[in-house]
């Protein structure tokens, strides 16, 4: 069927007018005339799909949508309608795929109001479907003798990630990255033979920091400080804010002789740990987080080290998250974690929280690798 441009424009107008008047069968015939002529673009296939839906011909609607998506794969409305067709046929997996594609594309576009309503409907369907799948999965695992309380932590985390209850977190250092190191959020302190010596000194360390605090917190300074020669691109409420402050025994490898002299038990205790004695390390400090303060999610500078927390003064309602795992600080119980995985901390009490913080070598690094990394950091040009 040969159509002139004028004829094609007229037929399309007639089809649109028919749709607006509720004459879907007439509109369908007009749009099919265009598609049969070989002159249809993505918009015509969409209009034909809408007309077919109005006359409840799901097969023809889906065929038109397939043509539309072949021409315009980013057509959000087309993917939503395709999902509707699959839902009507009972194909839940294909419905999920179409709706998720629509939601993914829509997140990158400016979506009109009427389509946002359709996307909300699709999102509700996706959430409900995933909830049902999760319930079915849980029932099958329980039937196979694997209720939640009998699962290993790693397996349970895999199920939580699959269900969308948790995210996949990986090392994201802001500076230097050592590849092929395990992606571990919190480390088992039982694997470190020096931990008992540090924990045994917690009482003496707590006594030393209590004496310092009794004299006031003038020695503490904001952990995050602005530097005119190093402007920051981000905005952080804790910048130059004493709500998160630190008192350093050793800062970036430079000792504070006065504080070390006043805290001999603290300094002696951390010598049991494998401190990375390289340029800009180690750092050993008392970290004070005031009541009501929160340290926003962030990541550390390099993954050749791990960070240790020895909680000393911990009021109620404090918490600490690394990746997917949330821990409560327990006084005198060491935590060891990878700070290049996103982490955050909060103190929802009305009292100060104090933790001793120091860094250690990653245990997976060989003696040669430690020497190489130390040589790398020794040159300021590599920072």
Short mmCIF file of C-alpha atoms in Angstrom, two decimals:
data_model
loop_
_atom_site.label_atom_id
_atom_site.label_comp_id
_atom_site.label_asym_id
_atom_site.label_seq_id
_atom_site.Cartn_x
_atom_site.Cartn_y
_atom_site.Cartn_z
CA UNK A 1 0.00 0.00 0.00
CA UNK A 2 1.56 3.24 -1.17
CA UNK A 3 0.84 6.37 0.87
CA UNK A 4 1.96 9.88 0.26
CA UNK A 5 3.24 11.90 3.17
CA UNK A 6 0.02 13.90 3.17
CA UNK A 7 -2.08 10.72 3.23
CA UNK A 8 0.00 9.27 6.09
CA UNK A 9 -0.29 12.43 8.18
CA UNK A 10 -4.04 12.51 7.63
CA UNK A 11 -4.49 8.87 8.64
CA UNK A 12 -2.41 9.35 11.78
CA UNK A 13 -4.49 12.40 12.77
CA UNK A 14 -7.64 10.40 12.22
CA UNK A 15 -6.28 7.62 14.41
CA UNK A 16 -5.35 9.99 17.21
CA UNK A 17 -8.73 11.69 17.03
CA UNK A 18 -10.45 8.31 17.18
CA UNK A 19 -8.46 7.34 20.25
CA UNK A 20 -9.43 10.57 21.96
CA UNK A 21 -13.09 9.93 21.16
CA UNK A 22 -12.86 6.41 22.59
CA UNK A 23 -13.18 4.72 19.17
CA UNK A 24 -10.25 2.35 19.67
CA UNK A 25 -11.26 -0.02 16.86
CA UNK A 26 -11.26 2.84 14.36
CA UNK A 27 -7.92 4.10 15.70
CA UNK A 28 -6.42 0.62 15.41
CA UNK A 29 -7.44 0.35 11.77
CA UNK A 30 -5.89 3.74 11.00
CA UNK A 31 -2.58 2.91 12.69
CA UNK A 32 -2.44 -0.54 11.07
CA UNK A 33 -2.78 1.17 7.71
CA UNK A 34 0.39 3.07 8.49
CA UNK A 35 2.30 0.02 9.76
CA UNK A 36 1.29 -2.02 6.71
CA UNK A 37 2.64 0.71 4.47
CA UNK A 38 6.08 0.38 6.06
CA UNK A 39 6.06 4.02 7.20
CA UNK A 40 5.60 3.43 10.94
CA UNK A 41 8.00 4.94 13.43
CA UNK A 42 8.25 4.24 17.17
CA UNK A 43 5.39 6.61 17.98
CA UNK A 44 3.02 4.89 15.53
CA UNK A 45 3.79 1.46 17.01
CA UNK A 46 3.10 2.87 20.49
CA UNK A 47 -0.22 4.35 19.36
CA UNK A 48 -1.16 1.02 17.78
CA UNK A 49 -0.28 -0.77 21.02
CA UNK A 50 -2.50 1.64 22.98
CA UNK A 51 -5.37 1.06 20.55
CA UNK A 52 -4.97 -2.71 20.76
CA UNK A 53 -4.97 -2.54 24.54
CA UNK A 54 -8.19 -0.56 24.44
CA UNK A 55 -9.88 -3.35 22.46
CA UNK A 56 -8.31 -5.94 24.80
CA UNK A 57 -6.18 -7.62 22.15
CA UNK A 58 -3.09 -8.36 24.23
CA UNK A 59 -1.42 -10.43 21.50
CA UNK A 60 -1.58 -7.61 18.97
CA UNK A 61 -0.62 -5.09 21.64
CA UNK A 62 2.50 -7.02 22.54
CA UNK A 63 3.44 -7.50 18.89
CA UNK A 64 3.23 -3.72 18.39
CA UNK A 65 5.31 -3.15 21.52
CA UNK A 66 7.98 -5.52 20.26
CA UNK A 67 8.23 -3.44 17.09
CA UNK A 68 8.38 -0.25 19.16
CA UNK A 69 11.16 -1.53 21.42
CA UNK A 70 13.16 -2.80 18.46
CA UNK A 71 13.21 0.76 17.12
CA UNK A 72 13.46 2.56 20.48
CA UNK A 73 14.95 0.34 23.23
CA UNK A 74 14.86 3.23 25.73
CA UNK A 75 11.08 3.69 25.47
CA UNK A 76 10.04 3.59 29.13
CA UNK A 77 6.32 3.43 28.43
CA UNK A 78 6.88 0.58 26.00
CA UNK A 79 8.69 -1.49 28.63
CA UNK A 80 5.94 -0.83 31.20
CA UNK A 81 3.26 -1.89 28.72
CA UNK A 82 5.32 -4.95 27.73
CA UNK A 83 5.47 -5.87 31.41
CA UNK A 84 1.71 -5.48 31.63
CA UNK A 85 1.28 -7.89 28.72
CA UNK A 86 3.55 -10.45 30.33
CA UNK A 87 1.72 -10.05 33.64
CA UNK A 88 -1.60 -10.69 31.92
CA UNK A 89 -0.18 -13.93 30.49
CA UNK A 90 1.12 -15.05 33.89
CA UNK A 91 4.81 -14.80 32.97
CA UNK A 92 6.10 -13.25 36.20
CA UNK A 93 9.80 -13.48 35.34
CA UNK A 94 9.36 -11.64 32.05
CA UNK A 95 7.11 -9.11 33.79
CA UNK A 96 9.84 -8.48 36.35
CA UNK A 97 12.44 -8.04 33.61
CA UNK A 98 10.34 -5.51 31.67
CA UNK A 99 9.36 -3.48 34.74
CA UNK A 100 12.92 -3.39 36.06
CA UNK A 101 14.23 -2.22 32.69
CA UNK A 102 11.62 0.53 32.67
CA UNK A 103 12.55 1.64 36.19
CA UNK A 104 16.25 1.59 35.38
CA UNK A 105 15.84 3.72 32.25
CA UNK A 106 13.40 6.08 33.99
CA UNK A 107 15.93 6.81 36.72
CA UNK A 108 18.06 8.53 34.06
CA UNK A 109 15.26 10.53 32.41
CA UNK A 110 12.85 13.36 33.12
CA UNK A 111 9.54 11.49 33.30
CA UNK A 112 6.11 13.10 32.66
CA UNK A 113 3.57 12.96 35.47
CA UNK A 114 1.23 10.42 33.83
CA UNK A 115 4.11 8.01 33.24
CA UNK A 116 5.34 8.42 36.83
CA UNK A 117 2.04 6.95 37.98
CA UNK A 118 2.58 3.93 35.73
CA UNK A 119 6.13 3.53 37.02
CA UNK A 120 4.93 3.63 40.62
CA UNK A 121 2.51 0.84 39.77
CA UNK A 122 5.35 -1.17 38.21
CA UNK A 123 7.60 -0.54 41.20
CA UNK A 124 4.87 -1.72 43.58
CA UNK A 125 4.48 -4.91 41.54
CA UNK A 126 8.25 -5.52 41.58
CA UNK A 127 8.45 -5.04 45.35
CA UNK A 128 5.51 -7.38 45.95
CA UNK A 129 6.90 -10.01 43.60
CA UNK A 130 10.30 -9.95 45.28
CA UNK A 131 8.61 -10.20 48.68
CA UNK A 132 6.73 -13.32 47.55
CA UNK A 133 9.89 -14.86 46.09
CA UNK A 134 11.77 -14.15 49.31
CA UNK A 135 9.01 -15.78 51.37
CA UNK A 136 9.05 -18.85 49.12
CA UNK A 137 12.84 -19.05 49.32
CA UNK A 138 12.75 -18.81 53.11
CA UNK A 139 10.09 -21.54 53.33
CA UNK A 140 12.16 -23.89 51.14
CA UNK A 141 15.33 -23.30 53.16
CA UNK A 142 13.47 -23.95 56.41
CA UNK A 143 11.95 -27.12 54.94
CA UNK A 144 15.50 -28.27 54.11
CA UNK A 145 16.59 -27.81 57.70
CA UNK A 146 18.10 -24.35 57.33
CA UNK A 147 16.15 -21.87 59.48
CA UNK A 148 17.86 -18.47 59.95
CA UNK A 149 19.34 -19.39 63.33
CA UNK A 150 21.20 -22.36 61.82
CA UNK A 151 22.74 -20.51 58.87
CA UNK A 152 26.33 -19.34 58.67
CA UNK A 153 26.72 -15.54 58.70
CA UNK A 154 28.20 -15.51 55.21
CA UNK A 155 25.38 -17.58 53.72
CA UNK A 156 22.75 -15.46 55.46
CA UNK A 157 24.36 -12.33 54.09
CA UNK A 158 24.18 -13.80 50.58
CA UNK A 159 20.44 -14.37 51.05
CA UNK A 160 19.98 -10.83 52.40
CA UNK A 161 21.79 -9.38 49.38
CA UNK A 162 19.67 -11.47 47.01
CA UNK A 163 16.51 -10.26 48.74
CA UNK A 164 17.63 -6.62 48.57
CA UNK A 165 17.86 -6.27 52.35
CA UNK A 166 21.59 -5.63 52.08
CA UNK A 167 23.96 -4.16 49.50
CA UNK A 168 27.22 -5.38 48.07
CA UNK A 169 29.99 -3.28 49.62
CA UNK A 170 33.57 -3.34 48.35
CA UNK A 171 36.80 -1.55 49.14
CA UNK A 172 36.76 1.98 47.76
CA UNK A 173 39.90 3.73 49.00
CA UNK A 174 40.13 7.40 48.15
CA UNK A 175 43.85 7.14 47.40
CA UNK A 176 45.86 3.92 47.06
CA UNK A 177 44.46 0.46 46.28
CA UNK A 178 46.14 -2.93 46.78
CA UNK A 179 44.30 -5.45 44.57
CA UNK A 180 43.15 -8.99 45.39
CA UNK A 181 42.65 -8.43 49.13
CA UNK A 182 39.58 -10.05 50.74
CA UNK A 183 36.49 -7.87 50.96
CA UNK A 184 35.93 -8.27 54.71
CA UNK A 185 33.96 -5.72 56.72
CA UNK A 186 34.71 -6.71 60.33
CA UNK A 187 37.58 -9.08 61.04
CA UNK A 188 37.49 -11.87 63.64
CA UNK A 189 39.72 -10.59 66.45
CA UNK A 190 40.45 -14.19 67.47
CA UNK A 191 42.67 -14.44 64.37
CA UNK A 192 45.09 -11.83 65.77
CA UNK A 193 47.37 -13.13 68.53
CA UNK A 194 48.19 -9.64 69.86
CA UNK A 195 44.57 -8.68 70.59
CA UNK A 196 44.43 -10.15 74.14
CA UNK A 197 47.39 -7.98 75.19
CA UNK A 198 45.66 -4.81 73.99
CA UNK A 199 42.31 -5.71 75.53
CA UNK A 200 44.01 -6.60 78.83
CA UNK A 201 45.34 -3.03 79.00
CA UNK A 202 41.89 -1.46 78.44
CA UNK A 203 41.39 -0.66 82.13
CA UNK A 204 44.71 1.16 82.41
CA UNK A 205 44.05 2.97 79.11
CA UNK A 206 40.60 4.04 80.33
CA UNK A 207 42.19 5.40 83.52
CA UNK A 208 44.67 7.46 81.47
CA UNK A 209 42.03 8.99 79.21
CA UNK A 210 39.81 9.69 82.23
CA UNK A 211 42.63 11.68 83.81
CA UNK A 212 43.10 13.65 80.60
CA UNK A 213 39.39 14.36 80.30
CA UNK A 214 39.24 15.48 83.93
CA UNK A 215 41.63 18.26 82.97
CA UNK A 216 39.30 19.27 80.11
CA UNK A 217 39.19 18.61 76.40
CA UNK A 218 41.43 21.47 75.30
CA UNK A 219 43.93 18.97 73.90
CA UNK A 220 41.28 17.53 71.61
CA UNK A 221 40.81 19.18 68.24
CA UNK A 222 38.32 18.62 65.44
CA UNK A 223 39.22 15.44 63.62
CA UNK A 224 38.30 17.07 60.31
CA UNK A 225 39.99 20.40 59.75
CA UNK A 226 39.87 22.78 56.81
CA UNK A 227 43.15 23.71 55.14
CA UNK A 228 43.38 26.69 52.83
CA UNK A 229 45.96 24.91 50.69
CA UNK A 230 43.74 21.83 50.38
CA UNK A 231 40.19 23.03 49.60
CA UNK A 232 37.42 20.45 49.97
CA UNK A 233 34.83 19.78 47.30
CA UNK A 234 32.30 18.34 49.75
CA UNK A 235 30.29 19.91 52.55
CA UNK A 236 30.61 18.12 55.89
CA UNK A 237 28.90 19.26 59.07
CA UNK A 238 31.81 17.93 61.15
CA UNK A 239 34.44 20.03 59.38
CA UNK A 240 36.17 22.15 62.07
CA UNK A 241 33.54 20.84 64.47
CA UNK A 242 34.56 19.59 67.92
CA UNK A 243 31.59 17.21 68.00
CA UNK A 244 34.05 14.73 66.51
CA UNK A 245 37.45 15.46 67.93
CA UNK A 246 40.73 13.65 68.49
CA UNK A 247 43.69 13.62 70.83
CA UNK A 248 46.73 12.16 69.07
CA UNK A 249 49.49 10.08 70.59
CA UNK A 250 50.83 9.68 67.07
CA UNK A 251 49.48 11.47 64.01
CA UNK A 252 50.49 10.29 60.56
CA UNK A 253 53.66 8.80 61.97
CA UNK A 254 54.61 11.83 64.10
CA UNK A 255 54.57 11.21 67.85
CA UNK A 256 53.14 13.64 70.37
CA UNK A 257 55.74 13.20 73.11
CA UNK A 258 53.67 15.03 75.71
CA UNK A 259 50.56 12.86 75.25
CA UNK A 260 52.61 9.65 75.05
CA UNK A 261 54.34 10.59 78.31
CA UNK A 262 50.95 11.08 79.97
CA UNK A 263 49.56 7.82 78.53
CA UNK A 264 52.37 5.26 78.89
CA UNK A 265 50.01 2.29 79.27
CA UNK A 266 48.20 3.24 76.08
CA UNK A 267 51.38 3.61 74.09
CA UNK A 268 52.82 0.36 75.46
CA UNK A 269 49.61 -1.53 74.61
CA UNK A 270 49.52 -0.57 70.94
CA UNK A 271 53.14 -1.67 70.51
CA UNK A 272 51.83 -5.25 70.61
CA UNK A 273 50.00 -4.59 67.33
CA UNK A 274 51.68 -4.61 63.87
CA UNK A 275 51.62 -0.84 63.41
CA UNK A 276 52.50 0.19 59.83
CA UNK A 277 55.56 2.34 60.36
CA UNK A 278 55.57 4.07 57.02
CA UNK A 279 55.23 7.67 55.93
CA UNK A 280 51.95 9.06 57.31
CA UNK A 281 51.51 6.03 59.60
CA UNK A 282 50.82 4.91 62.19
CA UNK A 283 48.07 7.00 63.71
CA UNK A 284 47.13 6.36 67.33
CA UNK A 285 44.45 8.58 68.83
CA UNK A 286 41.61 8.95 71.27
CA UNK A 287 38.44 9.70 69.29
CA UNK A 288 35.68 11.62 71.06
CA UNK A 289 32.16 11.71 69.60
CA UNK A 290 29.79 14.01 71.46
CA UNK A 291 26.21 13.09 72.27
CA UNK A 292 23.89 13.64 69.32
CA UNK A 293 26.72 13.65 66.76
CA UNK A 294 26.89 11.46 63.68
CA UNK A 295 29.82 10.66 61.40
CA UNK A 296 28.41 10.38 57.88
CA UNK A 297 29.23 7.42 55.58
CA UNK A 298 32.76 7.66 54.17
CA UNK A 299 35.77 5.55 53.15
CA UNK A 300 39.45 5.62 54.08
CA UNK A 301 42.47 6.50 52.00
CA UNK A 302 44.18 3.14 51.38
CA UNK A 303 43.55 -0.57 51.95
CA UNK A 304 47.05 -1.67 52.95
CA UNK A 305 45.93 -1.25 56.55
CA UNK A 306 43.06 -2.09 58.85
CA UNK A 307 41.61 0.13 61.57
CA UNK A 308 41.24 -0.92 65.21
CA UNK A 309 38.76 0.49 67.74
CA UNK A 310 39.22 -0.15 71.45
CA UNK A 311 36.03 1.23 73.07
CA UNK A 312 36.75 2.95 76.39
CA UNK A 313 33.71 5.08 77.28
CA UNK A 314 30.53 3.96 75.55
CA UNK A 315 27.14 5.35 76.62
CA UNK A 316 23.91 3.70 75.43
CA UNK A 317 22.51 4.37 71.95
CA UNK A 318 25.82 4.40 70.11
CA UNK A 319 26.38 2.45 66.93
CA UNK A 320 28.87 1.72 64.20
CA UNK A 321 28.28 0.39 60.69
CA UNK A 322 30.78 -1.02 58.20
CA UNK A 323 29.18 -2.09 54.93
CA UNK A 324 26.13 -4.17 55.80
CA UNK A 325 27.15 -4.93 59.37
CA UNK A 326 26.16 -2.82 62.37
CA UNK A 327 28.03 -3.35 65.64
CA UNK A 328 27.64 -1.87 69.09
CA UNK A 329 30.87 -0.84 70.76
CA UNK A 330 31.53 -2.87 73.91
CA UNK A 331 33.95 -1.35 76.37
CA UNK A 332 37.34 -3.13 76.31
CA UNK A 333 36.35 -5.31 73.29
CA UNK A 334 38.43 -4.57 70.19
CA UNK A 335 36.88 -4.11 66.74
CA UNK A 336 39.03 -4.52 63.62
CA UNK A 337 37.61 -3.39 60.28
CA UNK A 338 38.45 -2.28 56.75
CA UNK A 339 37.86 1.48 56.61
CA UNK A 340 37.98 1.52 52.79
CA UNK A 341 34.53 -0.09 52.92
CA UNK A 342 31.84 2.52 53.52
CA UNK A 343 31.32 3.08 57.24
CA UNK A 344 29.58 5.47 59.61
CA UNK A 345 29.15 6.03 63.36
CA UNK A 346 26.61 7.70 65.63
CA UNK A 347 26.09 8.69 69.24
CA UNK A 348 22.40 9.16 70.01
CA UNK A 349 22.98 9.56 73.74
CA UNK A 350 23.58 12.80 75.68
CA UNK A 351 27.07 11.74 76.77
CA UNK A 352 30.47 11.61 75.09
CA UNK A 353 31.78 8.41 73.53
CA UNK A 354 35.55 7.77 73.57
CA UNK A 355 37.36 5.11 71.52
CA UNK A 356 41.09 4.44 71.09
CA UNK A 357 41.82 4.16 67.36
CA UNK A 358 44.97 2.84 65.69
CA UNK A 359 45.88 1.29 62.34
CA UNK A 360 47.65 -2.01 61.59
CA UNK A 361 49.05 -3.77 58.55
CA UNK A 362 46.65 -5.99 56.65
CA UNK A 363 47.53 -9.52 57.69
CA UNK A 364 47.40 -10.80 54.09
CA UNK A 365 50.38 -8.67 53.02
CA UNK A 366 53.75 -10.45 52.88
CA UNK A 367 56.91 -8.95 54.34
CA UNK A 368 58.04 -8.08 50.79
CA UNK A 369 54.73 -6.36 50.01
CA UNK A 370 54.95 -4.32 53.20
CA UNK A 371 58.44 -3.18 52.28
CA UNK A 372 57.29 -2.26 48.77
CA UNK A 373 54.30 -0.30 50.06
CA UNK A 374 56.47 1.48 52.61
CA UNK A 375 58.89 2.45 49.83
CA UNK A 376 55.98 3.72 47.75
CA UNK A 377 54.64 5.94 50.54
CA UNK A 378 58.13 7.19 51.42
CA UNK A 379 58.08 9.51 48.40
CA UNK A 380 55.73 12.51 48.90
CA UNK A 381 55.33 12.70 45.10
CA UNK A 382 53.22 9.54 45.19
CA UNK A 383 50.56 10.99 47.51
#
